[in-house]
Amino acid sequence: MSIYWRMIRPGLLATVLFSMAVAALAAPEPPPWTRLAAAMGGVALLIAGASAANQLAERRGDAQMERTADRPLPSGRATERQAARFAALCSLAGIVWLAAFQPSAVALLGALSWCLYVLIYTPLKRASLWHIPLGAAAGALPVLVGAAAARATFEPVPLALFAAVFCWQFPHTAAIGWIYREQYANSRIRVAAVADPSGRLAGGLAVLGAAGLLLAGLVPALFLPGGAYLPVALSLGVIHLAVAASFLHRPCDARAKTLWRMSLIHLPILFIALLCNG
């Protein structure tokens, strides 16, 4: 079972489900817990299937990178057939579950996220830098899935959270791409730091993403009563933007690691502040 657990990428799974739950709970009328739990269960299956499909497609490239060489497929602990069956089973079960027990928008958005990640983002990683925004969209769509579970897909706060998660991925991936740029180059993955070794492209994307995250993070304050959310969102956004600007000014491993650490704490603190303020 441990090989399948590694295919799921539990850290990614937890992050996506948390953002999805926050979007649902931040809706004007949060859904019943039973509906939210059912939606999260279906999305968890989709994420598991997408992650396994991604690792199956990238098994040869993963074997060339130290940070991914110990994954089940490149390490030889799992076979391609096992991964393919697991990916198909989880993906199909997730779609069927959402279609059967959730509003149609939930199933459609879940399927769209899966298709973007598996069918478009994954093959583009070695072909074009367009995989960066497309991957960001795939990663942010579960926020709208959570909102759809509350029948609030196009409400201002969930849309702002979608924009925040979308923008957040630019500084996050820019930092990771810089830190592991040599491994990505060996694996022929087109991250910004490989396309432009000077770091200007990675730094520029980080600044643009952090600026967008700052603005998106402030939008919910317009629809919330007073409280701690606004100062928390403003402080996090300004600090993140300053860290990204520092990396753009002088790209180096130390500043990339600082940017990466900032990206790890920004959204959890922002989301907790939102829930506490709501």
PDB file of C-alpha atoms in Angstrom:
ATOM      1  CA  MET A   1       0.000   0.000   0.000  1.00  0.00           C
ATOM      2  CA  SER A   2       2.915   2.376   0.600  1.00  0.00           C
ATOM      3  CA  ILE A   3       3.658   2.613  -3.126  1.00  0.00           C
ATOM      4  CA  TYR A   4       0.125   3.821  -3.817  1.00  0.00           C
ATOM      5  CA  TRP A   5       0.375   6.298  -0.953  1.00  0.00           C
ATOM      6  CA  ARG A   6       3.474   7.748  -2.619  1.00  0.00           C
ATOM      7  CA  MET A   7       1.656   7.964  -5.940  1.00  0.00           C
ATOM      8  CA  ILE A   8      -1.121   9.984  -4.315  1.00  0.00           C
ATOM      9  CA  ARG A   9       1.344  12.642  -3.054  1.00  0.00           C
ATOM     10  CA  PRO A  10      -0.455  13.204   0.266  1.00  0.00           C
ATOM     11  CA  GLY A  11       0.981  16.686   0.803  1.00  0.00           C
ATOM     12  CA  LEU A  12      -0.497  17.903  -2.470  1.00  0.00           C
ATOM     13  CA  LEU A  13      -3.762  16.111  -1.714  1.00  0.00           C
ATOM     14  CA  ALA A  14      -4.106  17.773   1.695  1.00  0.00           C
ATOM     15  CA  THR A  15      -3.339  21.226   0.285  1.00  0.00           C
ATOM     16  CA  VAL A  16      -5.926  20.936  -2.478  1.00  0.00           C
ATOM     17  CA  LEU A  17      -8.643  19.581  -0.191  1.00  0.00           C
ATOM     18  CA  PHE A  18      -7.987  22.316   2.369  1.00  0.00           C
ATOM     19  CA  SER A  19      -8.318  25.075  -0.237  1.00  0.00           C
ATOM     20  CA  MET A  20     -11.467  23.422  -1.553  1.00  0.00           C
ATOM     21  CA  ALA A  21     -13.015  23.281   1.924  1.00  0.00           C
ATOM     22  CA  VAL A  22     -12.142  26.925   2.612  1.00  0.00           C
ATOM     23  CA  ALA A  23     -13.874  28.027  -0.595  1.00  0.00           C
ATOM     24  CA  ALA A  24     -16.998  26.071   0.337  1.00  0.00           C
ATOM     25  CA  LEU A  25     -17.081  27.389   3.891  1.00  0.00           C
ATOM     26  CA  ALA A  26     -16.460  30.967   2.723  1.00  0.00           C
ATOM     27  CA  ALA A  27     -19.529  30.876   0.468  1.00  0.00           C
ATOM     28  CA  PRO A  28     -22.556  32.985   1.471  1.00  0.00           C
ATOM     29  CA  GLU A  29     -24.375  29.764   2.413  1.00  0.00           C
ATOM     30  CA  PRO A  30     -21.896  26.970   3.237  1.00  0.00           C
ATOM     31  CA  PRO A  31     -23.037  23.516   2.128  1.00  0.00           C
ATOM     32  CA  PRO A  32     -24.125  20.803   4.569  1.00  0.00           C
ATOM     33  CA  TRP A  33     -21.165  18.887   5.942  1.00  0.00           C
ATOM     34  CA  THR A  34     -22.391  15.715   4.265  1.00  0.00           C
ATOM     35  CA  ARG A  35     -22.352  17.325   0.820  1.00  0.00           C
ATOM     36  CA  LEU A  36     -18.953  18.917   1.398  1.00  0.00           C
ATOM     37  CA  ALA A  37     -17.471  15.654   2.666  1.00  0.00           C
ATOM     38  CA  ALA A  38     -18.857  13.782  -0.335  1.00  0.00           C
ATOM     39  CA  ALA A  39     -17.430  16.374  -2.724  1.00  0.00           C
ATOM     40  CA  MET A  40     -14.034  16.219  -1.029  1.00  0.00           C
ATOM     41  CA  GLY A  41     -14.082  12.425  -1.268  1.00  0.00           C
ATOM     42  CA  GLY A  42     -14.716  12.535  -5.003  1.00  0.00           C
ATOM     43  CA  VAL A  43     -12.058  15.180  -5.548  1.00  0.00           C
ATOM     44  CA  ALA A  44      -9.582  13.164  -3.474  1.00  0.00           C
ATOM     45  CA  LEU A  45     -10.097  10.233  -5.845  1.00  0.00           C
ATOM     46  CA  LEU A  46      -9.582  12.500  -8.861  1.00  0.00           C
ATOM     47  CA  ILE A  47      -6.384  13.923  -7.382  1.00  0.00           C
ATOM     48  CA  ALA A  48      -5.085  10.447  -6.636  1.00  0.00           C
ATOM     49  CA  GLY A  49      -5.805   9.348 -10.193  1.00  0.00           C
ATOM     50  CA  ALA A  50      -4.287  12.469 -11.723  1.00  0.00           C
ATOM     51  CA  SER A  51      -1.155  12.193  -9.594  1.00  0.00           C
ATOM     52  CA  ALA A  52      -0.664   8.543 -10.539  1.00  0.00           C
ATOM     53  CA  ALA A  53      -1.231   9.320 -14.224  1.00  0.00           C
ATOM     54  CA  ASN A  54       1.274  12.163 -14.006  1.00  0.00           C
ATOM     55  CA  GLN A  55       3.908   9.933 -12.432  1.00  0.00           C
ATOM     56  CA  LEU A  56       3.284   7.264 -15.055  1.00  0.00           C
ATOM     57  CA  ALA A  57       3.805   9.777 -17.864  1.00  0.00           C
ATOM     58  CA  GLU A  58       6.909  11.267 -16.241  1.00  0.00           C
ATOM     59  CA  ARG A  59       8.555   8.077 -15.010  1.00  0.00           C
ATOM     60  CA  ARG A  60      11.625   8.383 -17.255  1.00  0.00           C
ATOM     61  CA  GLY A  61      12.186  12.033 -16.445  1.00  0.00           C
ATOM     62  CA  ASP A  62      11.656  11.378 -12.731  1.00  0.00           C
ATOM     63  CA  ALA A  63      14.431   8.785 -12.848  1.00  0.00           C
ATOM     64  CA  GLN A  64      16.863  11.509 -13.938  1.00  0.00           C
ATOM     65  CA  MET A  65      16.059  13.848 -11.040  1.00  0.00           C
ATOM     66  CA  GLU A  66      17.354  13.245  -7.539  1.00  0.00           C
ATOM     67  CA  ARG A  67      14.253  14.805  -5.953  1.00  0.00           C
ATOM     68  CA  THR A  68      11.914  12.379  -7.751  1.00  0.00           C
ATOM     69  CA  ALA A  69      14.084   9.309  -8.359  1.00  0.00           C
ATOM     70  CA  ASP A  70      12.702   7.558  -5.273  1.00  0.00           C
ATOM     71  CA  ARG A  71       9.090   7.682  -6.497  1.00  0.00           C
ATOM     72  CA  PRO A  72       7.513   4.231  -6.920  1.00  0.00           C
ATOM     73  CA  LEU A  73       7.919   3.948 -10.704  1.00  0.00           C
ATOM     74  CA  PRO A  74      11.498   5.158 -11.277  1.00  0.00           C
ATOM     75  CA  SER A  75      12.682   3.312  -8.167  1.00  0.00           C
ATOM     76  CA  GLY A  76      11.181   0.056  -9.456  1.00  0.00           C
ATOM     77  CA  ARG A  77       8.866  -0.468  -6.470  1.00  0.00           C
ATOM     78  CA  ALA A  78       5.800  -0.249  -8.737  1.00  0.00           C
ATOM     79  CA  THR A  79       5.173  -1.403 -12.285  1.00  0.00           C
ATOM     80  CA  GLU A  80       3.678   0.633 -15.095  1.00  0.00           C
ATOM     81  CA  ARG A  81       0.651  -1.658 -15.108  1.00  0.00           C
ATOM     82  CA  GLN A  82       0.048  -1.069 -11.399  1.00  0.00           C
ATOM     83  CA  ALA A  83       0.259   2.691 -11.866  1.00  0.00           C
ATOM     84  CA  ALA A  84      -2.012   2.666 -14.919  1.00  0.00           C
ATOM     85  CA  ARG A  85      -4.661   0.584 -13.174  1.00  0.00           C
ATOM     86  CA  PHE A  86      -4.529   2.711 -10.047  1.00  0.00           C
ATOM     87  CA  ALA A  87      -4.768   5.939 -12.061  1.00  0.00           C
ATOM     88  CA  ALA A  88      -7.705   4.664 -14.120  1.00  0.00           C
ATOM     89  CA  LEU A  89      -9.582   3.248 -11.133  1.00  0.00           C
ATOM     90  CA  CYS A  90      -9.248   6.364  -8.984  1.00  0.00           C
ATOM     91  CA  SER A  91     -10.031   8.759 -11.832  1.00  0.00           C
ATOM     92  CA  LEU A  92     -13.108   6.860 -12.983  1.00  0.00           C
ATOM     93  CA  ALA A  93     -14.360   6.392  -9.424  1.00  0.00           C
ATOM     94  CA  GLY A  94     -13.925  10.101  -8.721  1.00  0.00           C
ATOM     95  CA  ILE A  95     -15.859  11.205 -11.801  1.00  0.00           C
ATOM     96  CA  VAL A  96     -18.670   8.701 -11.214  1.00  0.00           C
ATOM     97  CA  TRP A  97     -18.904   9.661  -7.540  1.00  0.00           C
ATOM     98  CA  LEU A  98     -19.140  13.389  -8.250  1.00  0.00           C
ATOM     99  CA  ALA A  99     -21.587  12.915 -11.116  1.00  0.00           C
ATOM    100  CA  ALA A 100     -23.845  10.730  -8.987  1.00  0.00           C
ATOM    101  CA  PHE A 101     -23.871  12.632  -5.706  1.00  0.00           C
ATOM    102  CA  GLN A 102     -22.984  16.275  -6.433  1.00  0.00           C
ATOM    103  CA  PRO A 103     -24.371  19.228  -8.405  1.00  0.00           C
ATOM    104  CA  SER A 104     -23.399  18.988 -12.070  1.00  0.00           C
ATOM    105  CA  ALA A 105     -21.007  21.946 -11.777  1.00  0.00           C
ATOM    106  CA  VAL A 106     -18.930  20.021  -9.226  1.00  0.00           C
ATOM    107  CA  ALA A 107     -18.444  17.060 -11.560  1.00  0.00           C
ATOM    108  CA  LEU A 108     -17.742  19.268 -14.581  1.00  0.00           C
ATOM    109  CA  LEU A 109     -15.145  21.392 -12.792  1.00  0.00           C
ATOM    110  CA  GLY A 110     -13.530  18.312 -11.292  1.00  0.00           C
ATOM    111  CA  ALA A 111     -13.277  16.686 -14.711  1.00  0.00           C
ATOM    112  CA  LEU A 112     -11.888  19.899 -16.215  1.00  0.00           C
ATOM    113  CA  SER A 113      -9.190  20.082 -13.551  1.00  0.00           C
ATOM    114  CA  TRP A 114      -8.218  16.441 -14.192  1.00  0.00           C
ATOM    115  CA  CYS A 115      -8.053  16.979 -17.963  1.00  0.00           C
ATOM    116  CA  LEU A 116      -5.970  20.139 -17.641  1.00  0.00           C
ATOM    117  CA  TYR A 117      -3.486  18.445 -15.331  1.00  0.00           C
ATOM    118  CA  VAL A 118      -3.145  15.061 -17.018  1.00  0.00           C
ATOM    119  CA  LEU A 119      -3.832  15.717 -20.697  1.00  0.00           C
ATOM    120  CA  ILE A 120      -2.414  19.228 -21.152  1.00  0.00           C
ATOM    121  CA  TYR A 121      -0.109  20.302 -18.310  1.00  0.00           C
ATOM    122  CA  THR A 122       1.828  17.036 -18.019  1.00  0.00           C
ATOM    123  CA  PRO A 123       2.829  16.645 -21.702  1.00  0.00           C
ATOM    124  CA  LEU A 124       3.554  20.382 -22.031  1.00  0.00           C
ATOM    125  CA  LYS A 125       6.182  20.375 -19.271  1.00  0.00           C
ATOM    126  CA  ARG A 126       8.893  19.360 -21.729  1.00  0.00           C
ATOM    127  CA  ALA A 127       7.550  21.328 -24.680  1.00  0.00           C
ATOM    128  CA  SER A 128       6.503  24.816 -23.629  1.00  0.00           C
ATOM    129  CA  LEU A 129       6.513  27.328 -20.794  1.00  0.00           C
ATOM    130  CA  TRP A 130       2.743  27.483 -21.211  1.00  0.00           C
ATOM    131  CA  HIS A 131       2.598  24.564 -18.817  1.00  0.00           C
ATOM    132  CA  ILE A 132       3.170  27.073 -15.996  1.00  0.00           C
ATOM    133  CA  PRO A 133      -0.136  29.012 -16.247  1.00  0.00           C
ATOM    134  CA  LEU A 134      -2.054  25.917 -17.345  1.00  0.00           C
ATOM    135  CA  GLY A 135      -0.747  23.976 -14.362  1.00  0.00           C
ATOM    136  CA  ALA A 136      -1.661  26.898 -12.123  1.00  0.00           C
ATOM    137  CA  ALA A 137      -5.205  26.834 -13.482  1.00  0.00           C
ATOM    138  CA  ALA A 138      -5.478  23.090 -12.911  1.00  0.00           C
ATOM    139  CA  GLY A 139      -4.237  23.515  -9.353  1.00  0.00           C
ATOM    140  CA  ALA A 140      -6.677  26.333  -8.604  1.00  0.00           C
ATOM    141  CA  LEU A 141      -9.818  24.776 -10.089  1.00  0.00           C
ATOM    142  CA  PRO A 142     -10.561  22.651  -6.982  1.00  0.00           C
ATOM    143  CA  VAL A 143     -11.277  25.948  -5.215  1.00  0.00           C
ATOM    144  CA  LEU A 144     -14.181  26.452  -7.612  1.00  0.00           C
ATOM    145  CA  VAL A 145     -15.196  22.830  -7.069  1.00  0.00           C
ATOM    146  CA  GLY A 146     -15.579  23.635  -3.383  1.00  0.00           C
ATOM    147  CA  ALA A 147     -17.570  26.739  -4.222  1.00  0.00           C
ATOM    148  CA  ALA A 148     -19.760  24.728  -6.598  1.00  0.00           C
ATOM    149  CA  ALA A 149     -20.530  22.309  -3.770  1.00  0.00           C
ATOM    150  CA  ALA A 150     -22.000  25.334  -1.982  1.00  0.00           C
ATOM    151  CA  ARG A 151     -23.725  26.433  -5.209  1.00  0.00           C
ATOM    152  CA  ALA A 152     -21.613  29.602  -5.112  1.00  0.00           C
ATOM    153  CA  THR A 153     -19.228  29.113  -8.039  1.00  0.00           C
ATOM    154  CA  PHE A 154     -19.328  32.727  -9.188  1.00  0.00           C
ATOM    155  CA  GLU A 155     -19.580  34.483  -5.833  1.00  0.00           C
ATOM    156  CA  PRO A 156     -16.863  37.136  -5.264  1.00  0.00           C
ATOM    157  CA  VAL A 157     -15.045  35.479  -2.363  1.00  0.00           C
ATOM    158  CA  PRO A 158     -14.621  32.020  -3.971  1.00  0.00           C
ATOM    159  CA  LEU A 159     -13.531  33.666  -7.224  1.00  0.00           C
ATOM    160  CA  ALA A 160     -10.965  35.711  -5.292  1.00  0.00           C
ATOM    161  CA  LEU A 161      -9.693  32.538  -3.630  1.00  0.00           C
ATOM    162  CA  PHE A 162      -9.384  30.887  -7.049  1.00  0.00           C
ATOM    163  CA  ALA A 163      -7.343  33.870  -8.254  1.00  0.00           C
ATOM    164  CA  ALA A 164      -5.198  33.743  -5.112  1.00  0.00           C
ATOM    165  CA  VAL A 165      -4.357  30.054  -5.538  1.00  0.00           C
ATOM    166  CA  PHE A 166      -3.691  30.594  -9.255  1.00  0.00           C
ATOM    167  CA  CYS A 167      -1.298  33.493  -8.618  1.00  0.00           C
ATOM    168  CA  TRP A 168       0.368  31.778  -5.648  1.00  0.00           C
ATOM    169  CA  GLN A 169       1.682  29.018  -7.868  1.00  0.00           C
ATOM    170  CA  PHE A 170       3.924  31.371  -9.864  1.00  0.00           C
ATOM    171  CA  PRO A 171       6.300  32.363  -7.036  1.00  0.00           C
ATOM    172  CA  HIS A 172       6.062  28.856  -5.583  1.00  0.00           C
ATOM    173  CA  THR A 173       7.070  27.089  -8.790  1.00  0.00           C
ATOM    174  CA  ALA A 174       9.619  29.784  -9.678  1.00  0.00           C
ATOM    175  CA  ALA A 175      11.404  29.137  -6.394  1.00  0.00           C
ATOM    176  CA  ILE A 176      11.351  25.360  -6.780  1.00  0.00           C
ATOM    177  CA  GLY A 177      12.448  25.624 -10.406  1.00  0.00           C
ATOM    178  CA  TRP A 178      15.441  27.743  -9.439  1.00  0.00           C
ATOM    179  CA  ILE A 179      16.505  25.544  -6.525  1.00  0.00           C
ATOM    180  CA  TYR A 180      16.399  22.396  -8.670  1.00  0.00           C
ATOM    181  CA  ARG A 181      17.221  24.018 -12.022  1.00  0.00           C
ATOM    182  CA  GLU A 182      20.077  21.621 -12.827  1.00  0.00           C
ATOM    183  CA  GLN A 183      17.869  18.590 -12.199  1.00  0.00           C
ATOM    184  CA  TYR A 184      15.072  20.078 -14.294  1.00  0.00           C
ATOM    185  CA  ALA A 185      17.541  20.781 -17.103  1.00  0.00           C
ATOM    186  CA  ASN A 186      18.773  17.181 -17.013  1.00  0.00           C
ATOM    187  CA  SER A 187      15.168  16.005 -17.196  1.00  0.00           C
ATOM    188  CA  ARG A 188      14.413  18.505 -20.012  1.00  0.00           C
ATOM    189  CA  ILE A 189      11.533  20.119 -18.136  1.00  0.00           C
ATOM    190  CA  ARG A 190      10.879  23.665 -19.322  1.00  0.00           C
ATOM    191  CA  VAL A 191      10.790  25.612 -16.079  1.00  0.00           C
ATOM    192  CA  ALA A 192      11.545  29.344 -16.130  1.00  0.00           C
ATOM    193  CA  ALA A 193      14.994  28.906 -14.588  1.00  0.00           C
ATOM    194  CA  VAL A 194      15.962  26.502 -17.385  1.00  0.00           C
ATOM    195  CA  ALA A 195      14.544  28.665 -20.182  1.00  0.00           C
ATOM    196  CA  ASP A 196      16.361  31.721 -18.784  1.00  0.00           C
ATOM    197  CA  PRO A 197      19.391  30.788 -16.634  1.00  0.00           C
ATOM    198  CA  SER A 198      19.852  34.436 -15.603  1.00  0.00           C
ATOM    199  CA  GLY A 199      16.836  34.119 -13.321  1.00  0.00           C
ATOM    200  CA  ARG A 200      15.122  37.202 -14.689  1.00  0.00           C
ATOM    201  CA  LEU A 201      12.198  35.234 -16.103  1.00  0.00           C
ATOM    202  CA  ALA A 202      11.722  33.218 -12.918  1.00  0.00           C
ATOM    203  CA  GLY A 203      11.994  36.377 -10.830  1.00  0.00           C
ATOM    204  CA  GLY A 204       9.578  38.263 -13.049  1.00  0.00           C
ATOM    205  CA  LEU A 205       6.994  35.494 -12.836  1.00  0.00           C
ATOM    206  CA  ALA A 206       7.454  35.384  -9.062  1.00  0.00           C
ATOM    207  CA  VAL A 207       6.849  39.133  -8.747  1.00  0.00           C
ATOM    208  CA  LEU A 208       3.807  39.067 -11.032  1.00  0.00           C
ATOM    209  CA  GLY A 209       2.344  36.132  -9.140  1.00  0.00           C
ATOM    210  CA  ALA A 210       3.013  37.675  -5.737  1.00  0.00           C
ATOM    211  CA  ALA A 211       1.454  40.970  -6.852  1.00  0.00           C
ATOM    212  CA  GLY A 212      -1.625  39.150  -8.103  1.00  0.00           C
ATOM    213  CA  LEU A 213      -1.793  37.174  -4.881  1.00  0.00           C
ATOM    214  CA  LEU A 214      -1.650  40.376  -2.842  1.00  0.00           C
ATOM    215  CA  LEU A 215      -4.551  41.899  -4.768  1.00  0.00           C
ATOM    216  CA  ALA A 216      -6.646  38.728  -4.812  1.00  0.00           C
ATOM    217  CA  GLY A 217      -6.074  38.238  -1.107  1.00  0.00           C
ATOM    218  CA  LEU A 218      -7.508  41.669  -0.346  1.00  0.00           C
ATOM    219  CA  VAL A 219     -10.787  41.140  -2.229  1.00  0.00           C
ATOM    220  CA  PRO A 220     -12.526  39.028   0.462  1.00  0.00           C
ATOM    221  CA  ALA A 221     -12.049  41.901   2.930  1.00  0.00           C
ATOM    222  CA  LEU A 222     -14.622  43.859   0.908  1.00  0.00           C
ATOM    223  CA  PHE A 223     -17.275  41.268   1.774  1.00  0.00           C
ATOM    224  CA  LEU A 224     -16.350  40.472   5.373  1.00  0.00           C
ATOM    225  CA  PRO A 225     -17.110  42.245   8.627  1.00  0.00           C
ATOM    226  CA  GLY A 226     -14.209  43.951  10.364  1.00  0.00           C
ATOM    227  CA  GLY A 227     -11.586  41.812  11.998  1.00  0.00           C
ATOM    228  CA  ALA A 228      -8.099  40.478  11.554  1.00  0.00           C
ATOM    229  CA  TYR A 229      -8.411  39.290   7.972  1.00  0.00           C
ATOM    230  CA  LEU A 230      -7.507  42.547   6.220  1.00  0.00           C
ATOM    231  CA  PRO A 231      -4.277  43.260   8.138  1.00  0.00           C
ATOM    232  CA  VAL A 232      -3.250  39.602   7.854  1.00  0.00           C
ATOM    233  CA  ALA A 233      -3.890  39.500   4.091  1.00  0.00           C
ATOM    234  CA  LEU A 234      -2.135  42.827   3.545  1.00  0.00           C
ATOM    235  CA  SER A 235       0.900  41.882   5.643  1.00  0.00           C
ATOM    236  CA  LEU A 236       1.305  38.483   4.001  1.00  0.00           C
ATOM    237  CA  GLY A 237       0.902  39.944   0.519  1.00  0.00           C
ATOM    238  CA  VAL A 238       3.391  42.767   1.023  1.00  0.00           C
ATOM    239  CA  ILE A 239       6.010  40.478   2.573  1.00  0.00           C
ATOM    240  CA  HIS A 240       5.591  37.887  -0.177  1.00  0.00           C
ATOM    241  CA  LEU A 241       5.917  40.565  -2.854  1.00  0.00           C
ATOM    242  CA  ALA A 242       9.037  41.971  -1.186  1.00  0.00           C
ATOM    243  CA  VAL A 243      10.623  38.515  -1.033  1.00  0.00           C
ATOM    244  CA  ALA A 244       9.801  37.923  -4.709  1.00  0.00           C
ATOM    245  CA  ALA A 245      11.257  41.320  -5.657  1.00  0.00           C
ATOM    246  CA  SER A 246      14.412  40.478  -3.733  1.00  0.00           C
ATOM    247  CA  PHE A 247      14.745  37.250  -5.704  1.00  0.00           C
ATOM    248  CA  LEU A 248      14.211  39.127  -8.980  1.00  0.00           C
ATOM    249  CA  HIS A 249      16.860  41.686  -8.006  1.00  0.00           C
ATOM    250  CA  ARG A 250      19.470  39.015  -7.262  1.00  0.00           C
ATOM    251  CA  PRO A 251      18.483  35.433  -8.104  1.00  0.00           C
ATOM    252  CA  CYS A 252      20.330  32.971  -5.894  1.00  0.00           C
ATOM    253  CA  ASP A 253      19.622  29.772  -4.002  1.00  0.00           C
ATOM    254  CA  ALA A 254      19.294  31.502  -0.634  1.00  0.00           C
ATOM    255  CA  ARG A 255      16.663  33.953  -1.863  1.00  0.00           C
ATOM    256  CA  ALA A 256      14.849  31.227  -3.782  1.00  0.00           C
ATOM    257  CA  LYS A 257      14.618  29.162  -0.593  1.00  0.00           C
ATOM    258  CA  THR A 258      13.265  32.170   1.294  1.00  0.00           C
ATOM    259  CA  LEU A 259      10.667  32.650  -1.453  1.00  0.00           C
ATOM    260  CA  TRP A 260       9.768  28.964  -1.296  1.00  0.00           C
ATOM    261  CA  ARG A 261       9.319  29.073   2.496  1.00  0.00           C
ATOM    262  CA  MET A 262       7.163  32.188   2.201  1.00  0.00           C
ATOM    263  CA  SER A 263       4.957  30.426  -0.325  1.00  0.00           C
ATOM    264  CA  LEU A 264       4.473  27.518   2.064  1.00  0.00           C
ATOM    265  CA  ILE A 265       3.053  29.664   4.858  1.00  0.00           C
ATOM    266  CA  HIS A 266       1.134  32.306   2.911  1.00  0.00           C
ATOM    267  CA  LEU A 267      -2.015  30.456   1.867  1.00  0.00           C
ATOM    268  CA  PRO A 268      -2.534  28.438   5.075  1.00  0.00           C
ATOM    269  CA  ILE A 269      -2.351  31.588   7.218  1.00  0.00           C
ATOM    270  CA  LEU A 270      -4.539  33.527   4.783  1.00  0.00           C
ATOM    271  CA  PHE A 271      -7.185  30.803   4.708  1.00  0.00           C
ATOM    272  CA  ILE A 272      -7.210  30.363   8.479  1.00  0.00           C
ATOM    273  CA  ALA A 273      -7.622  34.126   8.911  1.00  0.00           C
ATOM    274  CA  LEU A 274     -10.512  34.055   6.447  1.00  0.00           C
ATOM    275  CA  LEU A 275     -12.290  31.249   8.285  1.00  0.00           C
ATOM    276  CA  CYS A 276     -11.754  32.890  11.664  1.00  0.00           C
ATOM    277  CA  ASN A 277     -13.018  36.237  10.379  1.00  0.00           C
ATOM    278  CA  GLY A 278     -16.053  34.671   8.715  1.00  0.00           C
TER     279      GLY A 278
END
